[in-house]
Every structure is written in structure tokens, then in C-alpha cells.
Coordinates of N, CA and C and ligand atoms in Angstrom, one line a residue:
M4 N 19.0 -53.2 8.1 CA 18.7 -53.0 6.7 C 19.6 -52.0 6.2
G5 N 20.1 -52.2 5.1 CA 20.9 -51.1 4.3 C 19.8 -50.2 3.5
I6 N 20.6 -49.9 2.3 CA 19.9 -48.7 1.5 C 18.8 -49.6 0.6
Q7 N 17.7 -49.2 0.3 CA 16.8 -49.8 -0.5 C 16.2 -48.8 -1.3
I8 N 16.1 -49.3 -2.8 CA 15.7 -48.6 -3.8 C 14.3 -49.1 -4.3
T9 N 13.3 -48.2 -4.4 CA 11.9 -48.6 -4.5 C 11.3 -47.7 -5.7
P10 N 11.5 -48.2 -6.9 CA 10.9 -47.4 -8.1 C 9.4 -47.2 -8.1
S11 N 8.9 -46.1 -8.2 CA 7.5 -45.9 -8.4 C 7.1 -46.2 -9.9
I12 N 5.9 -46.9 -10.1 CA 5.4 -47.1 -11.4 C 4.4 -46.0 -11.9
L13 N 4.5 -44.9 -11.1 CA 3.5 -43.8 -11.5 C 3.8 -43.1 -12.9
N14 N 5.1 -43.2 -13.3 CA 5.5 -42.7 -14.5 C 5.8 -43.8 -15.5
A15 N 5.4 -44.9 -15.2 CA 5.5 -46.0 -16.1 C 4.4 -46.1 -17.2
D16 N 4.4 -46.9 -18.0 CA 3.3 -46.9 -19.1 C 2.1 -47.8 -18.6
F17 N 1.1 -47.2 -18.2 CA 0.0 -48.0 -17.5 C -0.6 -48.9 -18.4
A18 N -0.4 -48.9 -19.8 CA -1.0 -49.9 -20.6 C -0.2 -51.1 -20.5
H19 N 0.9 -51.1 -20.1 CA 1.9 -52.2 -20.0 C 2.6 -52.4 -18.7
L20 N 1.9 -52.5 -17.6 CA 2.3 -52.4 -16.3 C 3.2 -53.7 -16.0
G21 N 2.8 -54.8 -16.4 CA 3.4 -55.9 -16.1 C 4.9 -55.9 -16.8
A22 N 5.0 -55.5 -17.9 CA 6.2 -55.3 -18.7 C 7.1 -54.3 -18.2
E23 N 6.4 -53.1 -17.6 CA 7.1 -52.2 -17.0 C 7.9 -52.6 -15.8
V24 N 7.2 -53.4 -14.9 CA 7.7 -53.9 -13.7 C 9.0 -54.7 -14.1
A25 N 8.8 -55.4 -15.2 CA 9.8 -56.5 -15.4 C 11.2 -55.7 -15.8
R26 N 11.1 -54.5 -16.2 CA 12.2 -53.6 -16.6 C 13.0 -53.2 -15.2
I27 N 12.4 -53.5 -14.0 CA 13.3 -52.8 -12.9 C 13.6 -54.1 -11.9
G28 N 14.2 -55.2 -12.5 CA 14.2 -56.4 -11.7 C 15.1 -56.5 -10.5
S29 N 16.1 -55.4 -10.5 CA 16.9 -55.3 -9.4 C 16.4 -54.5 -8.2
A30 N 15.1 -54.0 -8.4 CA 14.5 -53.0 -7.3 C 14.2 -54.0 -6.2
D31 N 14.3 -53.3 -4.9 CA 14.0 -54.1 -3.7 C 12.3 -54.1 -3.5
W32 N 11.7 -53.1 -4.0 CA 10.2 -53.1 -3.8 C 9.7 -52.4 -5.1
V33 N 8.5 -52.6 -5.5 CA 7.8 -51.7 -6.4 C 6.8 -50.8 -5.7
H34 N 7.0 -49.6 -5.8 CA 6.0 -48.6 -5.1 C 4.8 -48.4 -5.9
V35 N 3.7 -48.5 -5.6 CA 2.5 -48.4 -6.2 C 1.6 -47.3 -5.6
D36 N 1.4 -46.1 -6.2 CA 0.9 -45.0 -5.7 C -0.6 -45.1 -6.0
V37 N -1.4 -45.3 -5.0 CA -2.8 -45.3 -5.1 C -3.5 -44.1 -4.7
M38 N -4.2 -43.5 -5.7 CA -4.8 -42.2 -5.4 C -6.2 -42.2 -5.7
D39 N -7.1 -41.5 -5.0 CA -8.5 -41.6 -5.1 C -9.1 -40.2 -5.8
N40 N -8.3 -39.2 -5.9 CA -8.9 -38.0 -6.5 C -9.7 -37.2 -5.4
H41 N -9.5 -37.5 -4.2 CA -10.0 -36.8 -3.0 C -8.8 -36.3 -2.1
F42 N -8.0 -37.2 -1.6 CA -6.9 -37.1 -0.8 C -6.0 -36.3 -1.6
V43 N -5.8 -36.6 -2.9 CA -4.9 -35.9 -3.8 C -5.7 -35.7 -5.2
P44 N -5.4 -34.6 -5.9 CA -6.1 -34.3 -7.3 C -5.7 -35.2 -8.2
N45 N -5.6 -36.5 -8.1 CA -5.3 -37.5 -9.1 C -5.9 -38.7 -8.9
L46 N -6.0 -39.6 -10.0 CA -6.7 -40.8 -9.7 C -5.9 -41.9 -10.5
T47 N -5.6 -42.9 -9.7 CA -4.8 -44.1 -10.3 C -5.6 -45.3 -10.4
F48 N -5.2 -46.2 -9.3 CA -5.9 -47.6 -9.5 C -6.2 -48.0 -8.1
G49 N -7.1 -49.1 -8.1 CA -7.6 -49.7 -6.7 C -6.9 -51.2 -6.5
P50 N -7.7 -51.7 -5.5 CA -7.2 -53.1 -5.1 C -7.0 -54.1 -6.3
T51 N -8.0 -54.2 -7.1 CA -8.1 -55.1 -8.1 C -6.9 -55.1 -9.0
M52 N -6.5 -53.9 -9.3 CA -5.4 -53.8 -10.4 C -4.0 -54.0 -9.6
V53 N -4.1 -53.7 -8.4 CA -2.8 -53.9 -7.5 C -2.8 -55.5 -7.4
E54 N -3.7 -56.1 -7.1 CA -3.8 -57.6 -7.1 C -3.1 -58.3 -8.3
A55 N -3.6 -57.7 -9.4 CA -3.2 -58.4 -10.6 C -1.4 -58.0 -10.7
L56 N -1.2 -57.0 -10.3 CA 0.3 -56.6 -10.2 C 1.2 -57.3 -9.4
A57 N 0.4 -57.7 -8.3 CA 1.3 -58.6 -7.3 C 1.4 -59.9 -7.9
R58 N 0.5 -60.4 -8.6 CA 0.7 -61.8 -9.3 C 1.7 -61.7 -10.4
S59 N 2.0 -60.6 -10.9 CA 2.8 -60.4 -12.1 C 4.2 -60.4 -11.9
T60 N 4.6 -60.3 -10.6 CA 6.1 -60.1 -10.4 C 6.4 -60.8 -9.0
D61 N 7.6 -60.9 -8.7 CA 8.3 -61.6 -7.6 C 8.8 -60.5 -6.6
V62 N 8.8 -59.2 -7.2 CA 9.4 -58.1 -6.4 C 8.1 -57.8 -5.5
P63 N 8.4 -57.5 -4.3 CA 7.2 -57.2 -3.4 C 6.8 -55.8 -3.6
L64 N 5.5 -55.6 -3.5 CA 4.9 -54.3 -3.7 C 4.7 -53.4 -2.2
D65 N 5.2 -52.2 -2.5 CA 5.1 -51.2 -1.5 C 3.9 -50.2 -1.9
A66 N 2.7 -50.4 -1.3 CA 1.7 -49.6 -1.6 C 1.6 -48.4 -0.7
H67 N 1.5 -47.0 -1.6 CA 1.5 -45.8 -1.0 C 0.0 -45.4 -1.1
L68 N -0.7 -45.3 -0.1 CA -2.1 -45.0 -0.2 C -2.3 -43.3 0.0
M69 N -2.7 -42.8 -1.1 CA -3.1 -41.4 -0.9 C -4.4 -41.3 -1.2
I70 N -5.3 -41.8 -0.1 CA -6.6 -41.9 -0.3 C -7.2 -41.5 1.3
E71 N -8.6 -41.0 1.2 CA -9.2 -40.6 2.3 C -9.6 -41.9 2.9
D72 N -10.0 -41.8 4.2 CA -10.7 -42.9 5.0 C -9.5 -44.2 4.9
A73 N -8.5 -43.9 5.3 CA -7.4 -45.0 5.3 C -7.9 -46.2 6.1
D74 N -8.5 -45.7 7.4 CA -9.0 -46.8 8.3 C -9.7 -47.9 7.6
R75 N -10.8 -47.5 6.8 CA -11.5 -48.6 6.1 C -10.9 -49.0 5.0
N76 N -10.0 -48.5 4.1 CA -9.7 -48.9 2.9 C -8.2 -49.5 2.8
A77 N -7.5 -49.4 3.9 CA -6.0 -49.8 3.8 C -6.0 -51.5 3.7
L78 N -7.0 -52.2 4.5 CA -6.6 -53.7 4.5 C -6.8 -54.3 3.1
A79 N -7.5 -53.6 2.3 CA -7.9 -54.2 1.1 C -6.4 -54.4 0.2
Y80 N -5.5 -53.5 0.5 CA -4.2 -53.6 -0.1 C -3.3 -54.6 0.5
V81 N -3.5 -55.0 1.8 CA -2.7 -56.0 2.2 C -3.4 -57.4 1.6
E82 N -4.7 -57.4 1.7 CA -5.4 -58.6 1.0 C -5.0 -58.8 -0.6
A83 N -4.7 -57.7 -1.2 CA -4.2 -57.6 -2.6 C -2.8 -58.3 -2.9
G84 N -2.5 -58.3 -1.7 CA -0.9 -58.9 -1.8 C 0.3 -58.1 -1.7
C85 N 0.1 -56.9 -1.1 CA 1.3 -55.9 -0.9 C 2.0 -56.3 0.3
G86 N 3.3 -56.3 0.3 CA 4.2 -56.5 1.4 C 4.3 -55.5 2.5
S87 N 4.1 -54.2 1.8 CA 4.1 -53.0 2.8 C 3.0 -52.1 2.5
V88 N 2.3 -51.5 3.5 CA 1.1 -50.7 3.0 C 1.4 -49.5 4.0
T89 N 1.3 -48.3 3.1 CA 1.5 -47.0 3.8 C 0.4 -46.2 3.7
F90 N -0.2 -45.8 4.9 CA -1.3 -44.8 4.9 C -0.8 -43.4 5.3
H91 N -1.6 -42.5 5.0 CA -1.2 -41.1 5.3 C -1.9 -40.7 6.6
V92 N -1.0 -40.4 7.6 CA -1.6 -39.9 8.9 C -2.8 -38.9 8.9
E93 N -2.7 -38.0 7.8 CA -3.5 -37.1 7.7 C -5.1 -37.5 7.2
A94 N -5.0 -39.0 6.7 CA -6.3 -39.5 6.3 C -6.6 -40.6 7.2
A95 N -6.0 -40.8 8.4 CA -6.4 -41.8 9.3 C -7.0 -41.2 10.7
T96 N -8.0 -42.0 11.1 CA -8.6 -41.4 12.3 C -7.9 -42.0 13.5
A97 N -7.4 -43.4 13.2 CA -6.7 -44.2 14.4 C -5.7 -44.9 13.8
P98 N -4.4 -44.1 13.6 CA -3.3 -44.6 13.1 C -2.9 -45.9 13.9
V99 N -2.9 -45.8 15.3 CA -2.3 -46.9 15.9 C -3.0 -48.3 15.6
R100 N -4.3 -48.1 15.8 CA -5.2 -49.4 15.5 C -4.9 -49.8 14.1
L101 N -4.9 -49.0 13.1 CA -4.7 -49.2 11.6 C -3.3 -50.0 11.4
A102 N -2.3 -49.3 12.1 CA -0.9 -50.0 11.8 C -1.1 -51.4 12.6
R103 N -1.7 -51.6 13.5 CA -1.8 -53.0 14.2 C -2.4 -54.0 13.3
E104 N -3.5 -53.5 12.8 CA -4.4 -54.2 11.8 C -3.5 -54.7 10.6
I105 N -2.8 -53.6 9.9 CA -2.0 -53.9 8.9 C -1.0 -55.1 9.2
R106 N -0.3 -55.0 10.4 CA 0.6 -56.0 10.7 C 0.0 -57.3 11.1
S107 N -1.1 -57.2 11.5 CA -1.6 -58.5 12.0 C -2.1 -59.3 11.0
H108 N -2.4 -58.6 9.7 CA -2.8 -59.3 8.6 C -1.6 -59.7 7.7
G109 N -0.6 -59.4 8.1 CA 0.7 -60.1 7.6 C 1.6 -59.0 6.7
A110 N 1.3 -57.6 6.7 CA 2.1 -56.8 6.0 C 2.9 -56.0 6.8
R111 N 3.8 -55.3 6.3 CA 4.6 -54.3 6.9 C 3.8 -53.0 7.1
A112 N 3.8 -52.2 8.2 CA 2.9 -51.2 8.4 C 3.6 -50.0 8.3
S113 N 3.2 -48.9 7.4 CA 4.0 -47.7 7.2 C 3.1 -46.4 7.3
M114 N 3.6 -45.5 7.8 CA 2.8 -44.3 7.9 C 3.5 -43.1 7.1
A115 N 2.7 -42.3 6.5 CA 3.3 -41.1 5.7 C 2.9 -39.8 6.2
L116 N 3.8 -38.9 6.1 CA 3.7 -37.5 6.4 C 3.7 -36.6 5.2
R117 N 2.8 -35.7 4.9 CA 2.8 -34.8 3.9 C 3.9 -33.6 4.5
P118 N 4.4 -32.8 3.4 CA 5.5 -31.9 3.7 C 5.4 -31.1 4.9
A119 N 4.1 -30.6 5.1 CA 3.7 -29.6 6.3 C 3.3 -30.4 7.5
T120 N 3.2 -31.7 7.6 CA 3.0 -32.4 8.8 C 4.3 -32.7 9.5
P121 N 4.2 -32.1 10.8 CA 5.4 -32.5 11.7 C 5.5 -34.0 12.3
V122 N 6.8 -34.5 12.4 CA 7.0 -35.6 12.7 C 6.9 -35.7 14.5
E123 N 7.2 -34.7 15.2 CA 7.2 -34.8 16.7 C 6.0 -35.3 17.2
P124 N 4.8 -35.0 16.8 CA 3.6 -35.5 17.5 C 3.5 -37.2 17.4
Y125 N 4.3 -37.7 16.5 CA 4.2 -39.1 16.2 C 5.2 -39.9 16.7
E126 N 6.0 -39.2 17.8 CA 7.3 -39.8 18.2 C 6.8 -41.3 19.0
D127 N 5.9 -41.1 19.8 CA 5.5 -42.3 20.5 C 5.0 -43.5 19.6
L128 N 4.6 -43.1 18.3 CA 4.1 -44.2 17.6 C 5.2 -45.1 16.7
L129 N 6.2 -44.5 16.9 CA 7.5 -45.0 15.9 C 7.5 -46.6 16.2
P130 N 7.4 -47.1 17.4 CA 7.5 -48.6 17.7 C 6.4 -49.3 17.1
E131 N 5.3 -48.7 16.7 CA 4.2 -49.4 16.0 C 4.4 -49.5 14.5
L132 N 5.4 -48.9 14.0 CA 5.5 -48.7 12.4 C 6.8 -49.5 12.0
D133 N 6.6 -50.1 10.7 CA 7.8 -50.6 10.2 C 8.5 -49.7 9.3
M134 N 8.0 -48.7 8.9 CA 8.4 -47.6 8.0 C 7.6 -46.3 8.3
L135 N 8.5 -45.2 8.1 CA 7.9 -43.9 8.2 C 8.3 -43.3 6.8
L136 N 7.2 -42.9 6.0 CA 7.5 -42.1 4.8 C 7.3 -40.7 5.0
I137 N 8.5 -40.0 4.7 CA 8.5 -38.5 4.7 C 8.3 -38.0 3.3
M138 N 7.3 -37.4 2.8 CA 7.1 -36.9 1.5 C 8.0 -35.7 1.3
T139 N 8.6 -35.9 0.2 CA 9.6 -34.5 -0.1 C 9.2 -33.8 -1.3
V140 N 7.8 -34.0 -1.7 CA 6.9 -33.2 -2.6 C 5.6 -33.2 -1.9
E141 N 4.7 -32.5 -2.4 CA 3.3 -32.6 -2.2 C 2.7 -33.8 -2.9
P142 N 2.1 -34.8 -2.2 CA 1.7 -35.9 -3.1 C 0.6 -35.6 -4.0
G143 N 0.8 -36.5 -5.1 CA -0.1 -36.4 -6.2 C 0.2 -36.5 -7.6
F144 N 1.5 -36.1 -7.8 CA 1.9 -36.2 -9.2 C 3.4 -36.6 -9.3
G145 N 3.9 -37.4 -10.1 CA 5.3 -37.6 -10.4 C 6.1 -36.4 -11.0
G146 N 7.3 -36.4 -11.0 CA 8.0 -35.4 -11.9 C 8.1 -33.9 -11.1
Q147 N 7.8 -34.0 -9.8 CA 7.9 -32.7 -9.2 C 9.2 -32.5 -8.5
R148 N 9.5 -31.2 -8.2 CA 10.9 -30.9 -7.7 C 10.9 -31.1 -6.2
F149 N 12.1 -31.7 -5.9 CA 12.4 -32.0 -4.4 C 12.3 -30.9 -3.5
L150 N 11.6 -31.0 -2.5 CA 11.5 -30.0 -1.4 C 12.6 -30.0 -0.5
D151 N 13.8 -29.2 -0.6 CA 14.8 -29.2 0.3 C 14.4 -28.8 1.9
L152 N 13.1 -28.2 2.0 CA 12.7 -27.9 3.3 C 12.2 -29.1 4.1
C153 N 12.3 -30.1 3.6 CA 11.9 -31.5 4.2 C 13.1 -32.1 4.8
L154 N 14.4 -31.7 4.5 CA 15.5 -32.2 4.8 C 15.6 -32.2 6.5
P155 N 15.3 -30.9 7.1 CA 15.5 -31.2 8.6 C 14.6 -31.9 9.2
K156 N 13.4 -32.3 8.6 CA 12.4 -33.2 9.3 C 13.1 -34.7 9.2
I157 N 13.6 -34.8 8.2 CA 14.2 -36.3 8.0 C 15.2 -36.5 8.9
R158 N 16.1 -35.4 9.2 CA 16.9 -35.5 10.3 C 16.4 -35.7 11.7
R159 N 15.3 -35.0 11.9 CA 14.6 -35.1 13.3 C 14.0 -36.4 13.6
A160 N 13.4 -36.9 12.4 CA 12.9 -38.4 12.4 C 14.0 -39.4 12.8
R161 N 15.1 -39.3 12.1 CA 16.2 -40.1 12.2 C 16.6 -40.1 13.8
E162 N 16.8 -38.8 14.3 CA 17.0 -38.7 15.8 C 16.0 -39.3 16.6
L163 N 14.8 -39.2 16.3 CA 13.8 -40.0 17.3 C 13.8 -41.2 17.2
M164 N 14.2 -41.8 15.9 CA 14.4 -43.4 15.9 C 15.5 -43.8 16.6
D165 N 16.7 -43.2 16.5 CA 17.8 -43.5 17.3 C 17.4 -43.6 18.7
K166 N 16.7 -42.4 19.3 CA 16.5 -42.2 20.6 C 15.6 -43.5 21.2
H167 N 14.8 -43.9 20.4 CA 13.9 -45.0 20.7 C 14.5 -46.2 20.4
G168 N 15.4 -46.4 19.7 CA 16.1 -47.6 19.4 C 15.3 -48.5 18.5
V169 N 14.5 -48.0 17.7 CA 13.6 -48.6 16.7 C 14.3 -49.0 15.4
E170 N 13.7 -50.1 14.8 CA 14.4 -50.5 13.4 C 13.5 -49.9 12.1
T171 N 12.7 -49.0 12.6 CA 11.7 -48.5 11.6 C 12.4 -47.9 10.4
W172 N 12.1 -48.2 9.2 CA 12.8 -47.8 7.9 C 12.2 -46.4 7.7
L173 N 13.1 -45.5 7.1 CA 12.8 -44.1 7.0 C 12.9 -44.0 5.4
Q174 N 11.6 -43.8 4.8 CA 11.6 -43.6 3.4 C 11.4 -42.2 2.9
V175 N 11.8 -41.9 1.9 CA 11.4 -40.5 1.0 C 11.0 -40.8 -0.4
D176 N 10.0 -39.9 -0.7 CA 9.4 -40.0 -1.7 C 9.2 -38.7 -2.5
G177 N 9.5 -38.6 -3.6 CA 9.3 -37.3 -4.3 C 10.5 -36.5 -4.7
G178 N 10.8 -36.5 -6.1 CA 11.9 -35.7 -6.6 C 13.1 -36.4 -6.2
I179 N 13.1 -37.7 -6.0 CA 14.4 -38.3 -5.8 C 15.2 -38.8 -7.0
S180 N 16.4 -38.3 -7.2 CA 17.2 -38.5 -8.3 C 18.7 -38.6 -8.0
L181 N 19.5 -38.8 -8.9 CA 21.0 -38.7 -8.7 C 21.4 -37.4 -8.1
D182 N 20.6 -36.2 -8.4 CA 21.0 -35.0 -7.8 C 20.5 -34.8 -6.4
T183 N 19.6 -35.5 -5.8 CA 19.1 -35.3 -4.6 C 19.2 -36.5 -3.5
I184 N 19.5 -37.6 -4.0 CA 19.5 -38.9 -3.1 C 20.6 -38.7 -2.0
E185 N 21.8 -38.0 -2.3 CA 22.8 -38.0 -1.4 C 22.4 -37.2 -0.2
R186 N 21.7 -35.9 -0.4 CA 21.3 -35.1 0.8 C 20.4 -36.0 1.7
C187 N 19.5 -36.9 1.0 CA 18.7 -37.5 1.8 C 19.4 -38.7 2.8
V188 N 20.2 -39.3 2.2 CA 21.1 -40.2 2.8 C 21.8 -39.5 4.0
E189 N 22.3 -38.4 3.6 CA 23.1 -37.8 4.7 C 22.0 -37.3 5.8
A190 N 20.9 -37.0 5.6 CA 19.9 -36.5 6.5 C 19.4 -37.9 7.5
G191 N 19.7 -39.0 6.9 CA 19.1 -40.2 7.6 C 18.2 -41.1 7.0
A192 N 17.8 -40.9 5.7 CA 16.8 -41.6 4.9 C 17.7 -43.2 4.6
D193 N 16.9 -44.1 4.4 CA 17.4 -45.4 4.0 C 16.6 -46.1 2.9
T194 N 15.5 -45.5 2.6 CA 14.6 -46.2 1.7 C 14.0 -45.1 0.6
F195 N 14.3 -45.4 -0.7 CA 14.3 -44.2 -1.6 C 13.3 -44.6 -2.7
V196 N 12.3 -43.9 -2.8 CA 11.3 -44.0 -4.0 C 11.6 -43.0 -5.1
A197 N 11.9 -43.5 -6.3 CA 12.1 -42.8 -7.3 C 11.3 -43.0 -8.8
G198 N 10.3 -42.2 -9.1 CA 9.6 -42.4 -10.1 C 10.0 -42.1 -11.5
S199 N 10.1 -40.7 -11.9 CA 10.5 -40.3 -13.0 C 11.9 -40.6 -13.4
A200 N 12.6 -40.4 -12.3 CA 14.1 -40.6 -12.4 C 14.4 -42.1 -13.1
V201 N 13.6 -43.2 -12.8 CA 13.8 -44.3 -13.0 C 13.2 -44.6 -14.5
Y202 N 11.8 -44.2 -14.7 CA 11.1 -44.4 -15.8 C 11.3 -43.6 -17.1
S203 N 12.2 -42.4 -16.8 CA 12.5 -41.7 -17.9 C 13.9 -42.0 -18.3
A204 N 14.5 -42.9 -17.6 CA 16.1 -43.3 -18.1 C 15.8 -44.3 -19.1
D205 N 16.7 -44.4 -20.0 CA 16.8 -45.4 -21.1 C 16.7 -46.7 -20.6
D206 N 17.6 -46.9 -19.6 CA 17.6 -48.3 -18.9 C 17.2 -48.1 -17.5
P207 N 15.9 -48.4 -17.2 CA 15.5 -48.2 -15.8 C 16.2 -49.0 -14.7
D208 N 16.5 -50.2 -15.0 CA 17.3 -51.0 -14.0 C 18.7 -50.5 -13.8
R209 N 19.3 -49.9 -14.8 CA 20.6 -49.5 -14.7 C 20.5 -48.1 -13.8
M210 N 19.3 -47.3 -14.0 CA 19.1 -46.2 -12.9 C 18.9 -46.7 -11.6
V211 N 18.2 -47.8 -11.4 CA 18.1 -48.4 -10.1 C 19.5 -48.5 -9.4
A212 N 20.4 -49.1 -10.2 CA 21.7 -49.6 -9.6 C 22.5 -48.3 -9.4
E213 N 22.2 -47.2 -10.3 CA 23.0 -46.0 -10.1 C 22.5 -45.4 -8.7
L214 N 21.3 -45.3 -8.5 CA 20.7 -44.6 -7.5 C 21.3 -45.4 -6.1
R215 N 21.4 -46.8 -6.2 CA 21.8 -47.6 -5.1 C 23.2 -47.2 -4.9
A216 N 24.0 -47.1 -5.8 CA 25.5 -46.7 -5.6 C 25.6 -45.5 -5.2
A217 N 25.0 -44.4 -5.7 CA 25.2 -43.1 -5.0 C 24.7 -43.1 -3.7
A218 N 23.7 -43.8 -3.3 CA 23.2 -43.8 -1.8 C 24.2 -44.6 -1.0
E219 N 24.7 -45.6 -1.4 CA 25.6 -46.4 -0.6 C 27.0 -45.6 -0.4
R220 N 27.3 -44.9 -1.5 CA 28.6 -44.0 -1.5 C 28.3 -43.0 -0.2
A221 N 27.2 -42.2 -0.3 CA 27.0 -41.2 0.8 C 26.6 -41.8 2.1
A222 N 26.3 -43.1 2.1 CA 26.1 -43.6 3.4 C 27.4 -44.0 4.1
R223 N 28.4 -44.1 3.4 CA 29.7 -44.5 3.9 C 30.6 -43.4 4.6
Ligands
DX5_302 C1 3.8 -38.5 -5.6 C2 4.0 -40.2 -5.5 C3 5.2 -40.5 -5.8 C4 5.9 -40.2 -7.2 C5 7.3 -39.8 -7.2 O1 2.7 -38.3 -5.0 O2 3.8 -40.5 -4.2 O3 5.7 -41.9 -5.4 O4 5.6 -41.3 -8.1 O5 7.5 -39.5 -8.5 P1 9.0 -38.7 -8.8 O6 10.2 -39.6 -8.4 O7 9.0 -38.4 -10.3 O8 8.9 -37.4 -7.8
ZN303 ZN1 4.4 -42.5 -3.6

């Protein structure tokens, strides 16, 4: 799998989500930020709304669960129709069991790390995951500044994936723009979430294309 661009709708107009998703037709995935006001100090939407969104588009949904008790709450998002479900390791008691459950219900299983969570303790879990998400801001809000201190972790994650010979995708999320995407590619990321960069652009789909072109250039 090459470069994938995954716009986040967190900065879209929530009153017109179906139309907002239709503005990013060339996206590989639609990134859906689920927040519960406990794991992060912000509240977005739950499975009912995600299910309606899944019905409104052919682009697969990439759910990013910023919620407590992921073990009990994640499967609802598989059932809502998401093609990929990311839980935070900091909110999961049994991440191996959870990843297996997500996969066995037919979605891609992904695990996220907050900026201060190291990747090394999870080396042996990589074969259980379809994707690893390394947050490049503290989760909770769109429009924050990219944290360069996460770049060495992206590099170390890529080295561990190469060492284990796994096909796990390496996603980054937070502050991704035309200014920051290249350093993430150089560090080893291949899947890019971009919220405010896409939805503050006059033409969001053109921004998706520009981000893709910048990432592909950096990958060569
Ligand atoms: C933040 C979310 C991100 C957010 C990214 O907690 O997980 O997906 O939408 O927004 P930008 O690209 O504006 O940093
Ligand atoms: Zn996100």
C-alpha cells in the first residue's frame, strides 16, 4: 500500500456532514473523530451518527476512538459500518483481545498512541494490528500545531515494522499540512490524517490531491 490521504471531518460543518464528505471524493478514507468528553476534553458523536455517515458515502470510514473503555465500546463502530477502527492503547485494558475482536467482526484493527506513549512496549503487538496511529498532537481538537518531538517515534515505529516484516500501516494525525507532511513521510509514515488543512481550503478535494502529491514526492 502506498500513500493514503484520510481527511478528518472534525473541522467540517457538522450541520451538513453528508455534503461535507461529498467534497472530498478523492480521499482514501474519511477519518471520523469520536470523542467522549472523558478521554479527551471534547465531545463529538456516537455510533448512530457514524452509521448514518457510513450510509451517505462510498468512501470507507476510518473511526478514531478517543473514548474511555475502548474494550466495551469499540465494536459498536464496526457494526456502524466503519472499515477501520482505531482505539487508544491508553484506554484499552486488553488491546490484543480487542484488536482480534475488531478483525473478527470484519474491520481493520488499529491502535493509537498519544504523544507521550512510547512505541517500544507494543513491538510484539504489531502483527495483531492493521494500522498503528502515532498522534502528532495531543488528541482532542483540530487545528493544533504539529509536534516535531513525535518524529523520532515515527522512525522507531517504522524500524520495528521493518524488523517484524509486517504490513501494518503507519498513520499520523494532528497538524498535518503541506508544511509538515514531508517530514512525516521521511520518518516512515504512509497514512495521513488532515483536518483543518483540508476543510479550511477553498477546494478541499484539491487539497487532498496536493497533500498526496507532496507525500508521493517525498516518498520517492
Ligand atoms: C485530533 C483529531 C484529529 C484532528 C486533526 O484529536 O484526532 O483527527 O481532526 O485535525 P488537524 O489536521 O487540524 O490537526
Ligand atoms: Zn483523529
